[in-house]
């Protein structure tokens, strides 16, 4: 199928061009023509600023049911986790499909064309496998298809409650018992046109050190992405030091987990040596600023990590909000608060984290750019809303990052398919109702 999209303005990686014709065939960009002042005959007009589709590199879809609930009162990451377990306990393959479909549709409305789903709710409550051991993961893959987005299912090993501790009653449904059993089950997952399969170590506290290499080896053999929650909380660092005499980053390095296909999520509380190890390995760092501030995690050393050699990506994680433009903005603005200086990243650098580098971290190295050969994934941000009106279109990248929100997204194209048109999802007709109904089904 051939479709030509005409972008009123397009960000081409370094600058904004007016009047860009983007020709696509069978889901890929075949030509990009500039200096096209009006839509060619038969072209689909995208009014505003067109960017590559954005990649949400870290998602727990079921956390969307927590929005507005965990903001009541005070507490810590650990009290938040108790509320999260309550929702996880009630998930079934059918209810998870419904919630994930609605959540991924919300992502598409916010300009996200690909999601990295960090998936660890594998079994029935109590730990009994479903008749299809991958029923939950397959529900997520099906949900992404119905929402019209790509997915990398990061099937997650989660084997213990802490260093030397058996899973608690909530965590039994997360655990396969051993890394070998996890690997056998995960190997049965099948990729699809819109879906790729990756791996994840939930954290060093959830995968015993002597089983880390099994997960890393599984990903290496398949040249698959490997993600891991890293040093989100100082309590994890302290427990790791007590158990192993080293930091979580050092432990991962010792067991072959770090590398260019690895993404460390959060990486908030690091030593100088940790930063050198991550940067030297070329491991991507996935920052999730809206979740990190919601949970009072702290501000990670993203500037130093990037300087050490780590690419940066962005994720909405717990979905306190789903807005990759806000994640990009927050990474810069949080660093300004800490350092009391401005301008750590250009708008272009922040957009690369939200697009090209995010896709690469999820195993979609052929996405995140508007150029021939790339996947035809596009998102268009309005330049005439109350938030974005006024600046010159040549400052569209700065306007998108520092003023726009996901509510300003007008179009999302995934593989040449117009999934969101004029702010309306074409596959899920009433996304707010789908969210409300799927969340109500999990209320306890």
Coordinates of C-alpha atoms in Angstrom, one line a residue:
X1 CA 0.0 0.0 0.0
X2 CA 1.3 3.4 -0.9
X3 CA 0.4 6.6 1.0
X4 CA 1.9 10.0 0.8
X5 CA 1.8 12.3 3.9
X6 CA 2.4 16.0 3.5
X7 CA 3.8 17.6 6.7
X8 CA 3.2 21.3 7.0
X9 CA 6.4 21.3 9.1
X10 CA 8.6 18.4 9.9
X11 CA 11.5 17.9 12.3
X12 CA 14.2 16.0 10.3
X13 CA 16.5 15.3 13.2
X14 CA 18.5 18.5 13.3
X15 CA 16.0 21.2 12.1
X16 CA 12.5 22.0 11.1
X17 CA 11.6 22.0 7.4
X18 CA 8.4 23.5 6.0
X19 CA 6.4 21.6 3.4
X20 CA 7.7 18.0 3.5
X21 CA 6.2 15.2 1.4
X22 CA 6.8 11.8 3.1
X23 CA 6.1 8.9 0.7
X24 CA 5.4 5.5 2.2
X25 CA 5.0 2.0 0.8
X26 CA 4.0 -1.1 2.8
X27 CA 4.7 0.7 6.1
X28 CA 8.1 2.2 5.3
X29 CA 9.3 5.6 4.2
X30 CA 10.4 5.5 0.6
X31 CA 11.1 9.1 -0.1
X32 CA 11.3 12.4 1.8
X33 CA 10.9 15.5 -0.3
X34 CA 11.4 19.0 1.0
X35 CA 10.2 22.4 -0.4
X36 CA 6.8 21.1 -1.2
X37 CA 4.6 24.1 -0.4
X38 CA 1.2 22.4 -0.6
X39 CA -0.1 18.8 -0.4
X40 CA 0.4 16.9 -3.6
X41 CA -2.7 15.4 -5.2
X42 CA -4.0 12.5 -3.0
X43 CA -1.6 13.2 -0.1
X44 CA -2.8 13.2 3.5
X45 CA -2.2 16.6 5.1
X46 CA -0.6 16.7 8.6
X47 CA -1.0 20.3 9.9
X48 CA 1.4 21.2 12.6
X49 CA 4.9 19.8 13.4
X50 CA 5.5 16.2 12.4
X51 CA 8.0 14.2 14.3
X52 CA 9.0 10.5 14.1
X53 CA 6.6 8.4 16.2
X54 CA 7.7 8.4 19.8
X55 CA 8.9 5.3 21.8
X56 CA 7.7 4.7 25.3
X57 CA 10.7 2.7 26.5
X58 CA 9.3 1.6 29.9
X59 CA 5.7 0.7 30.7
X60 CA 3.8 -1.3 33.2
X61 CA 0.4 -1.2 31.6
X62 CA -1.6 -2.3 34.7
X63 CA -0.2 0.6 36.7
X64 CA -2.5 2.9 34.7
X65 CA -5.2 1.7 37.1
X66 CA -3.3 3.4 39.9
X67 CA -3.6 6.9 38.6
X68 CA -5.3 9.2 41.1
X69 CA -5.3 6.5 43.8
X70 CA -1.7 6.5 44.9
X71 CA -1.6 10.3 45.0
X72 CA -3.8 10.2 48.1
X73 CA -2.0 11.1 51.3
X74 CA 1.7 10.5 51.8
X75 CA 4.1 7.5 51.8
X76 CA 7.1 6.1 50.1
X77 CA 7.9 3.9 47.1
X78 CA 7.3 0.9 49.3
X79 CA 3.8 1.9 50.5
X80 CA 3.0 2.7 46.8
X81 CA 4.1 -0.9 46.0
X82 CA 1.5 -2.3 48.4
X83 CA -1.3 -0.6 46.5
X84 CA 0.2 -1.8 43.2
X85 CA 0.1 -5.4 44.4
X86 CA -3.6 -5.1 45.1
X87 CA -4.2 -4.3 41.4
X88 CA -1.9 -7.0 40.2
X89 CA -3.7 -9.6 42.3
X90 CA -6.9 -9.0 40.4
X91 CA -5.6 -9.2 36.8
X92 CA -6.8 -11.9 34.5
X93 CA -5.8 -12.4 30.8
X94 CA -9.1 -10.8 29.8
X95 CA -9.0 -7.9 32.2
X96 CA -5.4 -7.2 31.4
X97 CA -6.1 -7.2 27.7
X98 CA -8.9 -4.7 28.2
X99 CA -6.8 -2.4 30.4
X100 CA -3.7 -2.6 28.2
X101 CA -5.7 -2.0 25.0
X102 CA -7.1 1.2 26.5
X103 CA -3.7 2.2 27.9
X104 CA -1.9 1.7 24.6
X105 CA -4.7 3.6 22.9
X106 CA -4.0 6.5 25.3
X107 CA -0.4 6.3 24.3
X108 CA -1.3 6.5 20.6
X109 CA -3.3 9.6 21.3
X110 CA -0.2 11.1 22.9
X111 CA 1.9 10.4 19.8
X112 CA 3.5 7.1 21.0
X113 CA 4.0 4.5 18.2
X114 CA 5.9 1.9 20.1
X115 CA 5.9 0.7 23.7
X116 CA 8.3 -1.4 25.8
X117 CA 6.2 -3.4 28.1
X118 CA 8.1 -4.6 31.2
X119 CA 5.9 -7.6 31.8
X120 CA 6.1 -9.7 35.0
X121 CA 2.5 -10.7 35.9
X122 CA 2.9 -14.1 34.3
X123 CA 0.7 -16.6 36.2
X124 CA -2.5 -16.9 38.1
X125 CA -2.7 -15.7 41.7
X126 CA -0.8 -18.2 43.8
X127 CA 1.7 -18.9 41.0
X128 CA -0.2 -21.6 39.1
X129 CA 0.5 -21.3 35.4
X130 CA -2.4 -20.7 33.0
X131 CA -3.3 -23.4 30.5
X132 CA -1.3 -21.3 28.1
X133 CA 1.7 -20.3 30.2
X134 CA 2.1 -17.1 28.2
X135 CA -1.6 -16.1 28.3
X136 CA -0.8 -12.8 30.0
X137 CA 2.0 -11.8 27.7
X138 CA -0.1 -12.7 24.6
X139 CA -2.9 -10.6 25.9
X140 CA -0.5 -7.6 25.9
X141 CA 0.7 -8.3 22.4
X142 CA -3.0 -8.6 21.2
X143 CA -3.8 -5.4 23.1
X144 CA -1.1 -3.5 21.3
X145 CA -2.3 -4.8 17.9
X146 CA -5.9 -3.6 18.6
X147 CA -4.6 -0.2 19.8
X148 CA -2.5 0.2 16.6
X149 CA 0.9 0.5 18.2
X150 CA 4.1 -1.6 18.1
X151 CA 5.3 -3.4 21.2
X152 CA 8.4 -4.9 22.5
X153 CA 7.3 -7.4 25.2
X154 CA 10.1 -7.4 27.7
X155 CA 9.3 -10.7 29.4
X156 CA 10.7 -10.3 33.0
X157 CA 12.4 -12.7 35.3
X158 CA 11.1 -12.1 38.8
X159 CA 12.2 -14.9 41.2
X160 CA 12.6 -13.5 44.7
X161 CA 11.3 -10.9 47.2
X162 CA 14.8 -9.8 48.0
X163 CA 18.3 -11.1 48.5
X164 CA 17.8 -14.6 49.8
X165 CA 14.0 -14.3 50.2
X166 CA 11.3 -16.4 48.6
X167 CA 8.6 -14.5 46.7
X168 CA 5.8 -13.2 49.0
X169 CA 2.2 -14.2 48.3
X170 CA 1.7 -11.3 45.9
X171 CA 4.9 -12.1 43.9
X172 CA 4.1 -15.8 43.4
X173 CA 2.3 -15.0 40.2
X174 CA 5.4 -13.2 39.0
X175 CA 7.8 -16.1 39.5
X176 CA 8.7 -19.0 37.3
X177 CA 10.8 -20.5 40.2
X178 CA 14.1 -20.4 38.4
X179 CA 15.8 -18.6 35.6
X180 CA 15.9 -21.8 33.5
X181 CA 12.1 -22.2 33.9
X182 CA 11.6 -18.5 33.0
X183 CA 13.8 -19.0 29.9
X184 CA 11.8 -22.0 28.8
X185 CA 8.5 -20.2 29.1
X186 CA 9.7 -17.0 27.5
X187 CA 11.1 -18.9 24.5
X188 CA 7.6 -20.0 23.6
X189 CA 6.6 -16.3 23.0
X190 CA 6.3 -15.5 19.3
X191 CA 7.1 -12.2 17.6
X192 CA 4.6 -10.7 15.2
X193 CA 4.7 -7.9 12.6
X194 CA 4.0 -5.3 15.3
X195 CA 5.6 -7.2 18.2
X196 CA 9.1 -8.2 19.2
X197 CA 10.2 -10.2 22.2
X198 CA 12.9 -9.0 24.7
X199 CA 13.9 -9.9 28.2
X200 CA 14.2 -8.2 31.5
X201 CA 15.7 -8.7 34.9
X202 CA 13.2 -7.1 37.2
X203 CA 16.0 -6.0 39.6
X204 CA 19.0 -7.4 41.4
X205 CA 16.8 -8.0 44.4
X206 CA 14.3 -10.1 42.4
X207 CA 16.8 -12.3 40.4
X208 CA 19.5 -14.1 42.4
X209 CA 23.0 -13.3 41.3
X210 CA 23.8 -16.8 40.2
X211 CA 20.8 -16.7 37.8
X212 CA 21.5 -13.3 36.2
X213 CA 23.7 -14.9 33.5
X214 CA 20.9 -17.1 32.4
X215 CA 18.7 -14.2 31.6
X216 CA 21.5 -12.3 30.0
X217 CA 22.5 -15.3 27.9
X218 CA 18.9 -15.8 26.7
X219 CA 18.8 -12.2 25.4
X220 CA 22.3 -12.4 23.9
X221 CA 21.5 -15.6 22.0
X222 CA 18.5 -13.9 20.4
X223 CA 20.1 -10.5 20.0
X224 CA 17.2 -9.2 21.9
X225 CA 16.8 -6.1 24.1
X226 CA 17.5 -6.7 27.8
X227 CA 16.1 -4.2 30.4
X228 CA 16.6 -4.0 34.2
X229 CA 15.3 -1.8 37.0
X230 CA 18.5 -0.3 38.5
X231 CA 19.1 1.5 41.7
X232 CA 15.7 3.2 41.8
X233 CA 15.9 3.2 45.6
X234 CA 18.8 3.6 48.0
X235 CA 17.4 0.7 50.0
X236 CA 18.1 -1.6 47.1
X237 CA 21.7 -0.4 47.0
X238 CA 22.2 -0.9 50.7
X239 CA 20.7 -4.4 50.6
X240 CA 22.9 -5.4 47.6
X241 CA 26.0 -4.1 49.4
X242 CA 25.1 -6.1 52.5
X243 CA 24.5 -9.3 50.4
X244 CA 27.3 -9.1 47.9
X245 CA 29.7 -6.3 48.9
X246 CA 29.1 -4.4 45.7
X247 CA 26.6 -2.1 44.1
X248 CA 23.8 -3.3 41.9
X249 CA 25.6 -2.0 38.8
X250 CA 28.8 -3.8 39.7
X251 CA 26.8 -7.0 40.3
X252 CA 25.2 -6.7 36.9
X253 CA 28.6 -6.1 35.3
X254 CA 30.1 -9.1 37.0
X255 CA 27.4 -11.4 35.6
X256 CA 27.4 -10.1 32.0
X257 CA 24.2 -8.2 32.1
X258 CA 25.5 -4.8 30.8
X259 CA 26.1 -4.1 27.1
X260 CA 24.8 -2.1 24.2
X261 CA 21.5 -4.0 24.0
X262 CA 20.9 -3.5 27.7
X263 CA 18.8 -0.6 29.1
X264 CA 19.0 0.3 32.8
X265 CA 15.7 1.9 33.9
X266 CA 15.9 4.8 36.5
X267 CA 19.6 4.4 37.4
X268 CA 19.0 7.1 40.0
X269 CA 21.5 6.4 42.9
X270 CA 24.8 5.6 41.3
X271 CA 28.5 5.8 42.2
X272 CA 31.1 7.2 40.0
X273 CA 32.2 3.7 39.1
X274 CA 28.6 2.7 38.3
X275 CA 28.4 5.5 35.8
X276 CA 31.7 4.5 34.2
X277 CA 30.5 0.9 34.0
X278 CA 27.2 1.8 32.3
X279 CA 28.7 4.3 30.0
X280 CA 31.6 2.1 29.1
X281 CA 29.3 -0.8 28.2
X282 CA 27.2 1.5 26.0
X283 CA 24.0 0.6 28.0
X284 CA 21.1 2.8 27.4
X285 CA 19.6 4.6 30.4
X286 CA 15.8 4.9 30.5
X287 CA 14.7 7.9 32.5
X288 CA 11.1 8.1 33.7
X289 CA 10.9 11.5 35.3
X290 CA 7.2 11.8 35.9
X291 CA 7.2 8.5 37.8
X292 CA 10.5 9.2 39.6
X293 CA 9.2 12.4 40.9
X294 CA 5.7 10.9 41.7
X295 CA 7.4 8.2 43.8
X296 CA 10.0 10.6 45.3
X297 CA 12.8 8.5 43.9
X298 CA 15.2 11.3 43.2
X299 CA 16.9 12.7 40.1
X300 CA 19.3 10.4 38.3
X301 CA 22.6 11.6 36.9
X302 CA 21.5 11.6 33.3
X303 CA 24.0 14.2 32.1
X304 CA 26.9 12.3 33.5
X305 CA 25.7 9.0 32.2
X306 CA 25.3 10.4 28.7
X307 CA 28.8 11.9 28.8
X308 CA 30.1 8.6 29.9
X309 CA 28.7 6.9 26.8
X310 CA 25.1 5.9 27.6
X311 CA 22.3 6.8 25.2
X312 CA 19.2 8.1 26.9
X313 CA 15.6 7.0 26.4
X314 CA 12.3 7.9 28.1
X315 CA 9.4 6.0 29.6
X316 CA 6.1 6.7 31.4
X317 CA 6.6 3.7 33.7
X318 CA 3.7 3.9 36.2
X319 CA 1.6 6.1 34.0
X320 CA 1.1 8.9 36.5
X321 CA 0.8 10.7 33.2
X322 CA 1.3 9.3 29.6
X323 CA 3.1 12.1 27.8
X324 CA 6.6 11.6 26.3
X325 CA 6.9 15.4 25.7
X326 CA 6.5 15.9 29.4
X327 CA 9.1 13.2 30.1
X328 CA 11.5 15.0 27.8
X329 CA 10.8 18.3 29.3
X330 CA 11.1 17.0 32.9
X331 CA 14.5 15.4 32.3
X332 CA 15.9 18.9 31.4
X333 CA 13.9 20.8 34.0
X334 CA 14.7 18.4 36.8
X335 CA 18.4 18.8 36.0
X336 CA 18.0 22.5 36.1
X337 CA 16.6 22.4 39.6
X338 CA 19.4 20.2 40.8
X339 CA 22.2 22.1 39.1
X340 CA 20.7 25.6 39.0
X341 CA 21.9 26.0 35.5
X342 CA 20.0 25.8 32.2
X343 CA 20.4 24.1 28.9
X344 CA 21.8 20.6 29.5
X345 CA 20.1 19.2 26.4
X346 CA 18.9 20.9 23.3
X347 CA 15.3 20.3 22.2
X348 CA 16.7 18.1 19.4
X349 CA 18.6 15.9 21.8
X350 CA 15.5 15.5 24.0
X351 CA 13.5 14.5 20.9
X352 CA 16.1 12.0 19.9
X353 CA 15.7 10.4 23.4
X354 CA 11.9 10.2 22.8
X355 CA 12.2 8.8 19.3
X356 CA 15.4 7.3 17.8
X357 CA 17.2 6.2 20.9
X358 CA 14.0 5.0 22.5
X359 CA 13.2 2.8 19.5
X360 CA 16.8 1.5 19.4
X361 CA 16.5 0.5 23.1
X362 CA 13.5 -1.6 22.2
X363 CA 15.1 -3.4 19.3
X364 CA 13.5 -1.2 16.6
X365 CA 16.6 0.3 15.2
X366 CA 14.8 1.0 11.9
X367 CA 12.4 3.5 13.5
X368 CA 12.5 6.9 15.0
X369 CA 13.7 8.9 12.0
X370 CA 12.0 10.5 9.1
X371 CA 14.2 9.2 6.3
X372 CA 13.9 6.7 3.4
X373 CA 14.1 3.1 4.7
X374 CA 12.7 3.9 8.2
X375 CA 9.4 2.6 9.5
X376 CA 6.7 5.0 8.6
X377 CA 5.8 6.1 12.1
X378 CA 4.9 9.7 12.5
X379 CA 3.3 12.0 15.1
X380 CA 2.1 15.5 14.5
X381 CA 1.9 18.2 17.2
X382 CA -0.4 21.2 16.8
X383 CA 1.3 24.5 16.6
X384 CA -1.9 26.5 17.0
X385 CA -3.1 25.4 20.4
X386 CA -3.2 27.7 23.5
X387 CA 0.1 26.1 24.6
X388 CA 1.9 26.2 21.2
X389 CA 0.6 29.3 19.4
X390 CA 2.9 32.2 18.9
X391 CA 6.5 30.9 18.3
X392 CA 7.8 30.7 14.8
X393 CA 7.5 27.2 13.2
X394 CA 11.3 27.1 12.8
X395 CA 11.3 26.9 16.6
X396 CA 8.9 24.0 16.5
X397 CA 11.2 21.5 18.2
X398 CA 11.6 23.9 21.2
X399 CA 7.8 24.5 21.2
X400 CA 7.0 20.8 21.2
X401 CA 9.4 20.0 24.0
X402 CA 9.0 23.0 26.3
X403 CA 5.4 24.0 25.7
X404 CA 3.3 21.2 24.1
X405 CA 1.7 18.2 25.9
X406 CA 0.3 15.0 24.7
X407 CA -3.1 16.7 24.3
X408 CA -1.6 18.7 21.4
X409 CA -1.0 15.6 19.3
X410 CA -3.2 15.7 16.3
X411 CA -2.0 12.7 14.3
X412 CA -0.2 9.4 14.9
X413 CA 0.8 7.2 12.0
X414 CA 2.2 3.7 12.7
X415 CA 3.6 1.7 9.8
X416 CA 1.9 4.1 7.4
X417 CA -1.5 3.5 9.0
X418 CA -3.3 6.6 10.3
X419 CA -4.1 5.4 13.8
X420 CA -4.9 8.8 15.3
X421 CA -6.5 11.3 13.0
X422 CA -7.3 14.9 14.1
X423 CA -7.0 13.8 17.7
X424 CA -9.4 10.9 17.4
X425 CA -8.3 7.2 17.7
X426 CA -9.5 5.3 14.7
X427 CA -9.4 1.8 16.2
X428 CA -10.7 2.5 19.8
X429 CA -13.6 4.8 19.3
X430 CA -14.0 5.9 23.0
X431 CA -10.7 5.7 24.8
X432 CA -11.8 7.4 28.0
X433 CA -14.7 5.0 28.3
X434 CA -12.4 2.0 27.6
X435 CA -10.1 3.2 30.3
X436 CA -12.9 3.8 32.8
X437 CA -14.5 0.5 32.2
X438 CA -11.3 -1.6 32.3
X439 CA -10.2 0.2 35.5
X440 CA -13.6 -0.2 37.2
X441 CA -13.4 -3.9 36.5
X442 CA -10.3 -4.1 38.7
X443 CA -11.6 -2.0 41.6
X444 CA -11.4 -3.6 44.9

